[in-house]
PDB file of C-alpha atoms in Angstrom:
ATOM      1  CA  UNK G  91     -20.868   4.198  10.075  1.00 44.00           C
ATOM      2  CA  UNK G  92     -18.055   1.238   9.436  1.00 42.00           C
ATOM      3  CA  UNK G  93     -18.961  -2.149  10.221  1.00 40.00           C
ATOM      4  CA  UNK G  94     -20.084  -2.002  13.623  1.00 41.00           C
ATOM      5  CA  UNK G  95     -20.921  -5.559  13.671  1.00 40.00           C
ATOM      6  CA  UNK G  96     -17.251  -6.404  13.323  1.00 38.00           C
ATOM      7  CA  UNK G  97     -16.206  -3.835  16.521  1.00 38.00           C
ATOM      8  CA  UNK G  98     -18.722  -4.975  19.184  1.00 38.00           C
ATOM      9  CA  UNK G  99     -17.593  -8.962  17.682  1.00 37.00           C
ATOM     10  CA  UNK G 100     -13.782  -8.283  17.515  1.00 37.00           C
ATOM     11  CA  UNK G 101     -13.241  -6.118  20.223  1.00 35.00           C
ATOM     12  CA  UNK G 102       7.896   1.465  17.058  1.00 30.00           C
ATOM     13  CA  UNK G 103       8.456   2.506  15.730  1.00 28.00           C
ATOM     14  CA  UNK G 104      10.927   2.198  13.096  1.00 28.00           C
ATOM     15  CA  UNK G 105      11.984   5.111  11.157  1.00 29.00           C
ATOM     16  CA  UNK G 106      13.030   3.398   8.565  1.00 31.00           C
ATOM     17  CA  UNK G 107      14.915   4.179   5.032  1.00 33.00           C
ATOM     18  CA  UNK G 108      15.530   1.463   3.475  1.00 34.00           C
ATOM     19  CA  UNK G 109      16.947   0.249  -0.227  1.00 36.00           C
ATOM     20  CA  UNK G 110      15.601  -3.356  -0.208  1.00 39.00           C
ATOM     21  CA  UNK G 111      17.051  -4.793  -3.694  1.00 39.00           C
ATOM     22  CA  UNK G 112      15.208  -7.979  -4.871  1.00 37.00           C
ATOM     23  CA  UNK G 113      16.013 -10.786  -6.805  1.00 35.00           C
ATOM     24  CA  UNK G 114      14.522 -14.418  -8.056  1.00 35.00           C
ATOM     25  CA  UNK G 115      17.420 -15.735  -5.625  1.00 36.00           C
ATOM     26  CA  UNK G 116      16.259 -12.782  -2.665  1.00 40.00           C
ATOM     27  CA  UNK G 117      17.462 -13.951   0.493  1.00 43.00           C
ATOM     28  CA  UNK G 118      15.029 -12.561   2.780  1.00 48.00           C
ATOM     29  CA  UNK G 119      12.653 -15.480   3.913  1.00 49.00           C
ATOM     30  CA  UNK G 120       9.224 -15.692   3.153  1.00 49.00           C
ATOM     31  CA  UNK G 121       7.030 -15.622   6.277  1.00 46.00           C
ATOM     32  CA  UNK G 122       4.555 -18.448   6.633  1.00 44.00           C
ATOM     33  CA  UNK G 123       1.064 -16.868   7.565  1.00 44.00           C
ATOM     34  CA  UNK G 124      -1.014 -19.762   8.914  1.00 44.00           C
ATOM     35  CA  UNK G 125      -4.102 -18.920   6.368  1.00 58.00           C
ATOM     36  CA  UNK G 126      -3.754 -18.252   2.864  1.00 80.00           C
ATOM     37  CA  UNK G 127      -3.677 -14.198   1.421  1.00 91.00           C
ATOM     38  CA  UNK G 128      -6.542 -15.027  -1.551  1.00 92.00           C
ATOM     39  CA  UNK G 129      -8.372 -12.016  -2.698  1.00 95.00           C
ATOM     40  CA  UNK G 130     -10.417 -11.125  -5.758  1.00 95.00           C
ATOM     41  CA  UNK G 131      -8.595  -9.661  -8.724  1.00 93.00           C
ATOM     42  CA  UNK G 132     -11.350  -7.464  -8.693  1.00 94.00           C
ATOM     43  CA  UNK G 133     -10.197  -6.251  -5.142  1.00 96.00           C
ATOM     44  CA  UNK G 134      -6.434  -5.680  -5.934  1.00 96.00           C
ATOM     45  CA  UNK G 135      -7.232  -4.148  -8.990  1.00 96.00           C
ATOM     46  CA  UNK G 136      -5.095  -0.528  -9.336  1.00 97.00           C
ATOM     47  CA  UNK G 137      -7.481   0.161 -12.662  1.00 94.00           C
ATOM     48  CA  UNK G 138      -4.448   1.929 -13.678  1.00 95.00           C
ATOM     49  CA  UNK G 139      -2.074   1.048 -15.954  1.00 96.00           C
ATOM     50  CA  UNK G 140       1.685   1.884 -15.115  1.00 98.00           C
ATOM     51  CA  UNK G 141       3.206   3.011 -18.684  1.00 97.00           C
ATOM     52  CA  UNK G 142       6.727   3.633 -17.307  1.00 98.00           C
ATOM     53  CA  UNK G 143       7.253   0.672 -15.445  1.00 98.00           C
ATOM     54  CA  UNK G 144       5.792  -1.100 -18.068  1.00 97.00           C
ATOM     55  CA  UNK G 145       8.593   0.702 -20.672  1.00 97.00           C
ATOM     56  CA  UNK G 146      11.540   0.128 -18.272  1.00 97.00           C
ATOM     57  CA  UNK G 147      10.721  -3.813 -17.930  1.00 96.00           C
ATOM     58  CA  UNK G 148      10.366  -3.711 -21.826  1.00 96.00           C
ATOM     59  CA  UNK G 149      13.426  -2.296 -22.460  1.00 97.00           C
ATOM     60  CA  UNK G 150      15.565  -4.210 -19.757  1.00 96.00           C
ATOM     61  CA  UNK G 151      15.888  -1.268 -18.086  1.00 97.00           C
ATOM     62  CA  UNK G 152      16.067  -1.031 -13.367  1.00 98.00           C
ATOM     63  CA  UNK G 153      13.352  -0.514 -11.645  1.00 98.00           C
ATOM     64  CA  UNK G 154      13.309   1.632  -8.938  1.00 98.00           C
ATOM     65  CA  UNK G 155      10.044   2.001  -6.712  1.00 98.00           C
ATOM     66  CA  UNK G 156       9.396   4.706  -3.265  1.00 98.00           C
ATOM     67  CA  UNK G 157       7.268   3.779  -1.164  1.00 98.00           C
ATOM     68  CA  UNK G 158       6.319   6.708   0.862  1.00 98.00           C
ATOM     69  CA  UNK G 159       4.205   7.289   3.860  1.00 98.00           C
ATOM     70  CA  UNK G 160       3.689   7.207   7.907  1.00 98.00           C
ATOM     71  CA  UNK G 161       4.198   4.099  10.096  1.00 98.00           C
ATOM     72  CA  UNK G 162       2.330   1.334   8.069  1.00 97.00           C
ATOM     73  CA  UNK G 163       5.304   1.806   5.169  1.00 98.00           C
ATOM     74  CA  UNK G 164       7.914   2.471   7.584  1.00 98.00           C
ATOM     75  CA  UNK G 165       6.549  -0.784   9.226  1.00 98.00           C
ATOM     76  CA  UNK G 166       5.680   0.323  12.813  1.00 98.00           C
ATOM     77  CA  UNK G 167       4.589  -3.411  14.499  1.00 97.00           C
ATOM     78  CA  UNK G 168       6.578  -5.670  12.265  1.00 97.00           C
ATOM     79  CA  UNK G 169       9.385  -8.051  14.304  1.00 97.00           C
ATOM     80  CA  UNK G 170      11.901  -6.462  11.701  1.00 97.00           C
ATOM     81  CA  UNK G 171      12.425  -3.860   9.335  1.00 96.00           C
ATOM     82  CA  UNK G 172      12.738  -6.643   6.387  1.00 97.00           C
ATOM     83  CA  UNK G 173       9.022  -8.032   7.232  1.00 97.00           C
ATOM     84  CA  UNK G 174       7.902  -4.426   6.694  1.00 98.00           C
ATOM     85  CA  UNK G 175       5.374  -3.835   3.890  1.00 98.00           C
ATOM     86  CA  UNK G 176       8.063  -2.780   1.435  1.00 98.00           C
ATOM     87  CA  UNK G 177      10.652  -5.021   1.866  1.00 98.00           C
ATOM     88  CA  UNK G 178       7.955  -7.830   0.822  1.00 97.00           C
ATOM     89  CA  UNK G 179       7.168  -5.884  -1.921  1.00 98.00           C
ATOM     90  CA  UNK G 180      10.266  -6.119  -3.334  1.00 98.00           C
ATOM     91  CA  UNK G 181      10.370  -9.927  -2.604  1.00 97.00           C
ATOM     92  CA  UNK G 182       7.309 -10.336  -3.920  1.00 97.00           C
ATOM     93  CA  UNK G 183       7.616  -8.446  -6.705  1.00 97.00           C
ATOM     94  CA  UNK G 184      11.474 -10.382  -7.050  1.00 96.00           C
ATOM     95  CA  UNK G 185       9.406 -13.816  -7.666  1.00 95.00           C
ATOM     96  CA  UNK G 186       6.868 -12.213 -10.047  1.00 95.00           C
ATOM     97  CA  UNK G 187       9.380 -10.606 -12.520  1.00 95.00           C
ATOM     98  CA  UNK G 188      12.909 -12.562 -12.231  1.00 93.00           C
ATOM     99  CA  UNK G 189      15.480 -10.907 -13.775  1.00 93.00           C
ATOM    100  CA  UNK G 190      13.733  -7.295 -13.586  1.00 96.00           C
ATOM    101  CA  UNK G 191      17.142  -5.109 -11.778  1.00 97.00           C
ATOM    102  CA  UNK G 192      14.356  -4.121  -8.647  1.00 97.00           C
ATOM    103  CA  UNK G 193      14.753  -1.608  -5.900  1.00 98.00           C
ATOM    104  CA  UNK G 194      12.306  -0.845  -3.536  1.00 98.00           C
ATOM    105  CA  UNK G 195      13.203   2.140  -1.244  1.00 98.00           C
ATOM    106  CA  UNK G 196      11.036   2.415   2.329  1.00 98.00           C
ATOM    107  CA  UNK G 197      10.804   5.680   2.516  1.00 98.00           C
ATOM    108  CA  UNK G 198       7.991   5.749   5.541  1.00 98.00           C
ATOM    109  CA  UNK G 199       7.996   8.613   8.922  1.00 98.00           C
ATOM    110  CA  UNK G 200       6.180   7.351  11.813  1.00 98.00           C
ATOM    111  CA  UNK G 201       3.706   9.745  12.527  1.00 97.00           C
ATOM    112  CA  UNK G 202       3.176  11.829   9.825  1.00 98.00           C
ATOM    113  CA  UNK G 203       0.371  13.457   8.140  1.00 98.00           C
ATOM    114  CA  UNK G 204       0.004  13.947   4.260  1.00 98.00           C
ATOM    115  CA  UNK G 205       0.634  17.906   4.710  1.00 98.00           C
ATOM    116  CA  UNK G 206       4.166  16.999   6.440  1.00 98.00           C
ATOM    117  CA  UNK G 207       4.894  13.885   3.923  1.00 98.00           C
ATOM    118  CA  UNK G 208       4.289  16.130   0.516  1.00 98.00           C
ATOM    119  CA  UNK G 209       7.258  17.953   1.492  1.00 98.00           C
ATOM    120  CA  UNK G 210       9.712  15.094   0.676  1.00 98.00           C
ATOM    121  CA  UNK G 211       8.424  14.305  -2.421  1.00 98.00           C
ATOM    122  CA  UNK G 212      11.606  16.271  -3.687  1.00 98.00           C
ATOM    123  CA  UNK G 213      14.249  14.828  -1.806  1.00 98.00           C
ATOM    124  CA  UNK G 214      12.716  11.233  -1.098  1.00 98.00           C
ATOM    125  CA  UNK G 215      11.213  10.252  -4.312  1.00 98.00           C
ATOM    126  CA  UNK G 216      12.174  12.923  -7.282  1.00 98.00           C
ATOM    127  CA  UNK G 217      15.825  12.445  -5.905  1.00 98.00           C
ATOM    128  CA  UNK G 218      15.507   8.918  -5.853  1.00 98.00           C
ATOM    129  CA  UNK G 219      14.779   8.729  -9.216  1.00 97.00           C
ATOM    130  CA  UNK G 220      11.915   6.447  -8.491  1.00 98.00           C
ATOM    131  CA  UNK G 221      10.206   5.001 -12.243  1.00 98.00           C
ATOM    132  CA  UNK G 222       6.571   4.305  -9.255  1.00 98.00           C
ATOM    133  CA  UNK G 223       5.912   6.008  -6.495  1.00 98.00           C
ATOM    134  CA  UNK G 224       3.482   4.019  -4.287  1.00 98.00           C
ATOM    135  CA  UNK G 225       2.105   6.529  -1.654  1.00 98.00           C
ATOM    136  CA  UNK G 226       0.186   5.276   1.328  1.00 98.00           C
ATOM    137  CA  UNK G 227      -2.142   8.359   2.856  1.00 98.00           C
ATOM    138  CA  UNK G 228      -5.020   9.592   5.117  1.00 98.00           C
ATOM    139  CA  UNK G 229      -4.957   7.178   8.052  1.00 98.00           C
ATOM    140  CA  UNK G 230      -2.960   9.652  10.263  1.00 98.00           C
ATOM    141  CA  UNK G 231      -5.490  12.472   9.248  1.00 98.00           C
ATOM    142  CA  UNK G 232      -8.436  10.050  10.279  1.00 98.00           C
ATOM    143  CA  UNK G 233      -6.878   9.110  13.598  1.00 98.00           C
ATOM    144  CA  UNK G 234      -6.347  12.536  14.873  1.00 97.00           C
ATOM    145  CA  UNK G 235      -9.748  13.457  12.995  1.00 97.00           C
ATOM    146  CA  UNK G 236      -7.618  16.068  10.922  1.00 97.00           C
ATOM    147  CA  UNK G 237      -8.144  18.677   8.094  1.00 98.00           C
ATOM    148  CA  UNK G 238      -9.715  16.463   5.368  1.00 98.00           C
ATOM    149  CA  UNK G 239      -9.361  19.333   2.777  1.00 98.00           C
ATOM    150  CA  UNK G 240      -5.839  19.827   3.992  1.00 98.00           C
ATOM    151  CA  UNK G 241      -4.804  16.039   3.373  1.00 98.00           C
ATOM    152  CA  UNK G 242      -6.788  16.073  -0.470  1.00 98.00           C
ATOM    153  CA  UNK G 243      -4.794  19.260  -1.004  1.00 98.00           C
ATOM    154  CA  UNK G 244      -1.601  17.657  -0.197  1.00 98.00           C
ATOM    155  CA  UNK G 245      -2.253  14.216  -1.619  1.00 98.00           C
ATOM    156  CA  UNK G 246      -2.671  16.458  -4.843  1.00 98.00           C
ATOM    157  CA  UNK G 247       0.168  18.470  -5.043  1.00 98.00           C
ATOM    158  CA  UNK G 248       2.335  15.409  -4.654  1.00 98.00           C
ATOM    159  CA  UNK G 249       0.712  13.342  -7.085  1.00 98.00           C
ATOM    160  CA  UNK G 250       0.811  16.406  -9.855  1.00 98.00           C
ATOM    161  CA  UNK G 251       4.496  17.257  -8.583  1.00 98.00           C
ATOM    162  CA  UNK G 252       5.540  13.241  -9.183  1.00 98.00           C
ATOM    163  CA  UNK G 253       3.257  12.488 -12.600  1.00 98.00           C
ATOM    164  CA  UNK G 254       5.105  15.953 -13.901  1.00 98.00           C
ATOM    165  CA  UNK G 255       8.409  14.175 -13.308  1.00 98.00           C
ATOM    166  CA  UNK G 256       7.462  11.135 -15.169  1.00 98.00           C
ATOM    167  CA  UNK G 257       6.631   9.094 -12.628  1.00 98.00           C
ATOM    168  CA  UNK G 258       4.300   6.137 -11.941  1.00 98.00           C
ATOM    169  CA  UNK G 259       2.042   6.723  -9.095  1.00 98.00           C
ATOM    170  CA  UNK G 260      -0.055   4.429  -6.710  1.00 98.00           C
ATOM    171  CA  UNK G 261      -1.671   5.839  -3.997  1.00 98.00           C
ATOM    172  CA  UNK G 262      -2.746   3.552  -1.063  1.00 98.00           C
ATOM    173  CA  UNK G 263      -5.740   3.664   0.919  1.00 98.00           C
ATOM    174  CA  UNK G 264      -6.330   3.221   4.913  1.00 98.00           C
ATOM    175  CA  UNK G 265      -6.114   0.062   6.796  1.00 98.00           C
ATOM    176  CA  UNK G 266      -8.893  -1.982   7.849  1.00 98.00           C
ATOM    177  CA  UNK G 267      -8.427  -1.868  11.755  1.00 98.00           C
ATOM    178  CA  UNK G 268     -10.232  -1.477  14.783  1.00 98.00           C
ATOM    179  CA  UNK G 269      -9.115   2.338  15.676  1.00 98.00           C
ATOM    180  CA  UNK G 270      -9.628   2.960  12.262  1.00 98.00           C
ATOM    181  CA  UNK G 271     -13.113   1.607  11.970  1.00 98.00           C
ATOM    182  CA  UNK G 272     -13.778   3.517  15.304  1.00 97.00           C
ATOM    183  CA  UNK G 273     -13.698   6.567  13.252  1.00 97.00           C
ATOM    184  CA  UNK G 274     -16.726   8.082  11.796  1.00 96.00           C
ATOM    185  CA  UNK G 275     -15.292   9.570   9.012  1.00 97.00           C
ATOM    186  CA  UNK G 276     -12.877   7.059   8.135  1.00 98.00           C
ATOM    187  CA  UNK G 277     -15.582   5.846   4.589  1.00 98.00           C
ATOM    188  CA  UNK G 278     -15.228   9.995   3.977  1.00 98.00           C
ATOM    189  CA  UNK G 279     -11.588   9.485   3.278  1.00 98.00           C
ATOM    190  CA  UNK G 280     -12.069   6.242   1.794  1.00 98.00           C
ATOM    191  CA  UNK G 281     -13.947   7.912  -0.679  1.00 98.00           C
ATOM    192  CA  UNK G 282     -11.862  11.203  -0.767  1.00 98.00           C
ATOM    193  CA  UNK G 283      -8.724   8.950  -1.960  1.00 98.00           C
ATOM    194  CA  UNK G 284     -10.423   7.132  -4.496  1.00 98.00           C
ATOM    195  CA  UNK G 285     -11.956  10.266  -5.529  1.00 98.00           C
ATOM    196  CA  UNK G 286      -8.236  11.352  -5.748  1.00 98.00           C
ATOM    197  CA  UNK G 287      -6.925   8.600  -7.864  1.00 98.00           C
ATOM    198  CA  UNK G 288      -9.498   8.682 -10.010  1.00 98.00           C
ATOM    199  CA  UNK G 289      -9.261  12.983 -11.007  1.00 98.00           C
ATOM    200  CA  UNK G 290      -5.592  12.669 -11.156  1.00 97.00           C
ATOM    201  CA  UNK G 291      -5.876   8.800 -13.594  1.00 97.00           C
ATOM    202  CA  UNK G 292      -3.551   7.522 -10.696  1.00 98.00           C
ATOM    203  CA  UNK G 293      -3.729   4.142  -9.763  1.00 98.00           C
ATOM    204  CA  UNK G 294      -5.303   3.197  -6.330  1.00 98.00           C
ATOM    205  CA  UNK G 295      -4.472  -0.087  -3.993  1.00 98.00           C
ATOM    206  CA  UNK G 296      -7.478  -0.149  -1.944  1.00 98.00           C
ATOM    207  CA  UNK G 297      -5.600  -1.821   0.921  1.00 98.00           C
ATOM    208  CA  UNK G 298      -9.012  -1.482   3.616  1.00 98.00           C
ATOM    209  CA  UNK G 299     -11.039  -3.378   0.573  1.00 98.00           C
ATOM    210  CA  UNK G 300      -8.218  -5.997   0.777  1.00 97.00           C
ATOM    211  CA  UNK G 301      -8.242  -5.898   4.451  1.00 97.00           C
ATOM    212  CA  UNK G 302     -11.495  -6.223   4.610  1.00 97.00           C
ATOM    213  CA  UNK G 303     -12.007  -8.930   2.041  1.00 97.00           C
ATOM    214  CA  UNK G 304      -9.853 -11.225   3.896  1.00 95.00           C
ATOM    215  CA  UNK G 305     -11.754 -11.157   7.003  1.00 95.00           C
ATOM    216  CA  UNK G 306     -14.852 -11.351   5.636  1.00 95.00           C
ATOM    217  CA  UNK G 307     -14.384 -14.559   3.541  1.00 92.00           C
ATOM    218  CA  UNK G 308     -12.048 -15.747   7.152  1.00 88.00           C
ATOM    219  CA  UNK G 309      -9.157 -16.439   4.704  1.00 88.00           C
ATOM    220  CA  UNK G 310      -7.202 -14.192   7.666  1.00 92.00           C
ATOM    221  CA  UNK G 311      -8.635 -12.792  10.959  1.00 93.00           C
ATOM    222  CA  UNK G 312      -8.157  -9.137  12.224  1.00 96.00           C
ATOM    223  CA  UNK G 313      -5.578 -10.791  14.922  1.00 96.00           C
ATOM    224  CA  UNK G 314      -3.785 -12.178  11.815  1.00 95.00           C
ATOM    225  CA  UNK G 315      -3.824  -8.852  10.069  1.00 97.00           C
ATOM    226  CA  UNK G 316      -3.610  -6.235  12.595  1.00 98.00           C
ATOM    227  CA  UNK G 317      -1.587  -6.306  16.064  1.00 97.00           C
ATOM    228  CA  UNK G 318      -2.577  -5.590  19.270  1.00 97.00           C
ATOM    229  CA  UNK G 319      -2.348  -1.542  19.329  1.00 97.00           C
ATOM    230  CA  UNK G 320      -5.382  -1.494  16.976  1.00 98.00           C
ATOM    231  CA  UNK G 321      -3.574   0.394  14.115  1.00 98.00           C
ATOM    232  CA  UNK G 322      -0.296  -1.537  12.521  1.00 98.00           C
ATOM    233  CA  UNK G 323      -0.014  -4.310  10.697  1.00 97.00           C
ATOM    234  CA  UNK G 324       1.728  -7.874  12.168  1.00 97.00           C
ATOM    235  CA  UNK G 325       4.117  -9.533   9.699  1.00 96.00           C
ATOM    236  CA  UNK G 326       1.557 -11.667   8.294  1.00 96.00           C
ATOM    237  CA  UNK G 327      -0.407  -8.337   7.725  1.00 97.00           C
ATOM    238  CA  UNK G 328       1.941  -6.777   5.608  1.00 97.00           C
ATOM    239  CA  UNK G 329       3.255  -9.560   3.533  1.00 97.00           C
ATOM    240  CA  UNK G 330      -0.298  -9.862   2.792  1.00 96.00           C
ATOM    241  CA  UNK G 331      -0.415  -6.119   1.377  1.00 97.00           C
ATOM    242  CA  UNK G 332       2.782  -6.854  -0.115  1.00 97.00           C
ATOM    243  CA  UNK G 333       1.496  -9.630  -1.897  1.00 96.00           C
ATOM    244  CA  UNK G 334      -1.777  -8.436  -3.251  1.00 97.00           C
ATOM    245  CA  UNK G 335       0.220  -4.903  -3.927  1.00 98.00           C
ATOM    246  CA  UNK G 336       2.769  -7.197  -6.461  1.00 97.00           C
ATOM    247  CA  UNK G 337      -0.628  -8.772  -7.745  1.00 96.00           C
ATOM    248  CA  UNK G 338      -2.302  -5.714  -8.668  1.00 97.00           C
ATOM    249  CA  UNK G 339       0.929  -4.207 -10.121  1.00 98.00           C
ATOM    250  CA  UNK G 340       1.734  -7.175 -12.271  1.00 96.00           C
ATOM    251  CA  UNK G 341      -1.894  -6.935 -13.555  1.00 96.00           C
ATOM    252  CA  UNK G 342      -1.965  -3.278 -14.471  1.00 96.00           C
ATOM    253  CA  UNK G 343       0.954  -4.330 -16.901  1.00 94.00           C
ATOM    254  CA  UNK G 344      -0.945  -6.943 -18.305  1.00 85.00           C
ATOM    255  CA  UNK G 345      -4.391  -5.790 -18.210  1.00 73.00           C
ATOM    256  CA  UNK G 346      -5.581  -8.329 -20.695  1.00 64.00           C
ATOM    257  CA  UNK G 347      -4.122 -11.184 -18.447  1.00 61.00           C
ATOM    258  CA  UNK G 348      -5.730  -9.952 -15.289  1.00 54.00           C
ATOM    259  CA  UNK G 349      -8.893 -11.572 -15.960  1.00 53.00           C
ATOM    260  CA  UNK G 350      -7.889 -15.278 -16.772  1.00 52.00           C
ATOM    261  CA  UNK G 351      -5.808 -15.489 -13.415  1.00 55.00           C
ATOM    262  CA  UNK G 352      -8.621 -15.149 -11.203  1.00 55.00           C
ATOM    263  CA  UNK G 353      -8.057 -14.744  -7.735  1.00 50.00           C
ATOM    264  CA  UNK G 354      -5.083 -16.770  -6.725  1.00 42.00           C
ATOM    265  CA  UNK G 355      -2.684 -14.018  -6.659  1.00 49.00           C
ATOM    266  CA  UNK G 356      -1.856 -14.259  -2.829  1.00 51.00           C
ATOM    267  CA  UNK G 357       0.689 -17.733  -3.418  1.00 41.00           C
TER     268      UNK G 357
END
């Protein structure tokens, strides 16, 4: 049972593809959330490392990063389709490695499951020729109370299908918000994904630990984070992702750096 403290004290659709290129001199504007996005290193911690990134930044090589998912990448609830999750990323990401040639492609479907999503891995990411793949899964599955072994199975075949290719792969976790916490077996696929990540040596944002970190320490509330349907993230919600995303990806290039910076990674 999730945190049923925080329910009885608390209580689009953009189909989006989008190339989002990102610079030092990115002209999107940063939004200003009114409380700061500080969270552990521990927390944003992919304990991955990302060897081809890693060997394109090296060798001044592009970058090209998918992000693929449902409505929280294709940024269902933000006023825009730049203030989506992957759009920051790139920004983000932009300020963190200046001059790196970045592309960040948004390559989120409202409304899908994991068993619908695996079938673009093809066309959307291995046709992209994406370098990471940053796949956000299972909340769809745990708000219709789906197939859990059908979503693993998935989840699987994608990551094995994109690591074959070459490819870097993240794979994000659920979000930490009220119709998500209503669900009983929303820890279940916590623990499935991570489960995932860690049988396939993937690397893992654990966006609910974020999430959840933030509220907890009241750095950011759940009305800061989440907006008013329960499910999607507000602006400041997924800058926030975006920003400890670009933390935890910077780190698992420089794992031996991760540990001096502490947990300032949200400025």
């Amino acid at each position: 049972m999730i945190f049923r403290a925080f329910l009885s004290a608390l209580t689009l659709v953009l189909a989006v593809s989008t190339t989002v290129p990102s610079s030092a001199a990115d002209p999107v504007p940063a939004p200003a959330p009114t409380l700061e996005c500080l969270v552990p290193r521990t927390v944003t911690s992919l304990s991955s490392t990302l060897p081809r990134v890693a060997g394109r930044i090296a060798a001044g090589l592009p970058l090209r990063i998918v992000a693929l998912g449902s409505s929280s990448t294709a940024g269902a609830g933000a006023s825009a389709p730049d203030r989506a999750y992957p759009a920051r990323l790139a920004h983000h990401l932009g300020q963190r490695m200046p001059g790196v040639a970045l592309t960040v492609l948004n390559k989120g479907i409202n409304g899908e499951t994991d068993d619908q999503t695996v079938e673009r891995i093809g066309a959307d990411v291995l046709a992209q020729q994406a370098d990471l793949l940053v796949w956000q899964v299972g909340a769809n599955t745990v708000l219709r109370e789906g197939d859990f072994a059908v979503s693993e199975a998935s989840v699987r075949r994608g990551v094995e299908q994109a690591r074959a290719a070459g490819l870097d792969v993240v794979l994000m976790d659920l979000q930490y918000a009220p119709k998500i916490l209503e669900k009983t077996r929303a820890d279940a696929m916590l623990t499935q994904i991570s489960q995932l990540a860690s049988a396939e040596r993937v690397g893992l944002f654990r966006r609910f630990a974020v999430m959840r970190d933030l509220v907890q320490t009241r750095h950011m509330g759940v009305a800061d984070l989440i907006g008013p349907d329960g499910v999607h993230q507000t602006d400041a919600g997924y800058d926030c992702v975006a920003r400890t995303l670009a933390a935890g990806i910077e780190d698992a290039l420089h794992p031996a750096n991760a540990d001096a910076r502490g947990s300032a990674q949200g400025r």
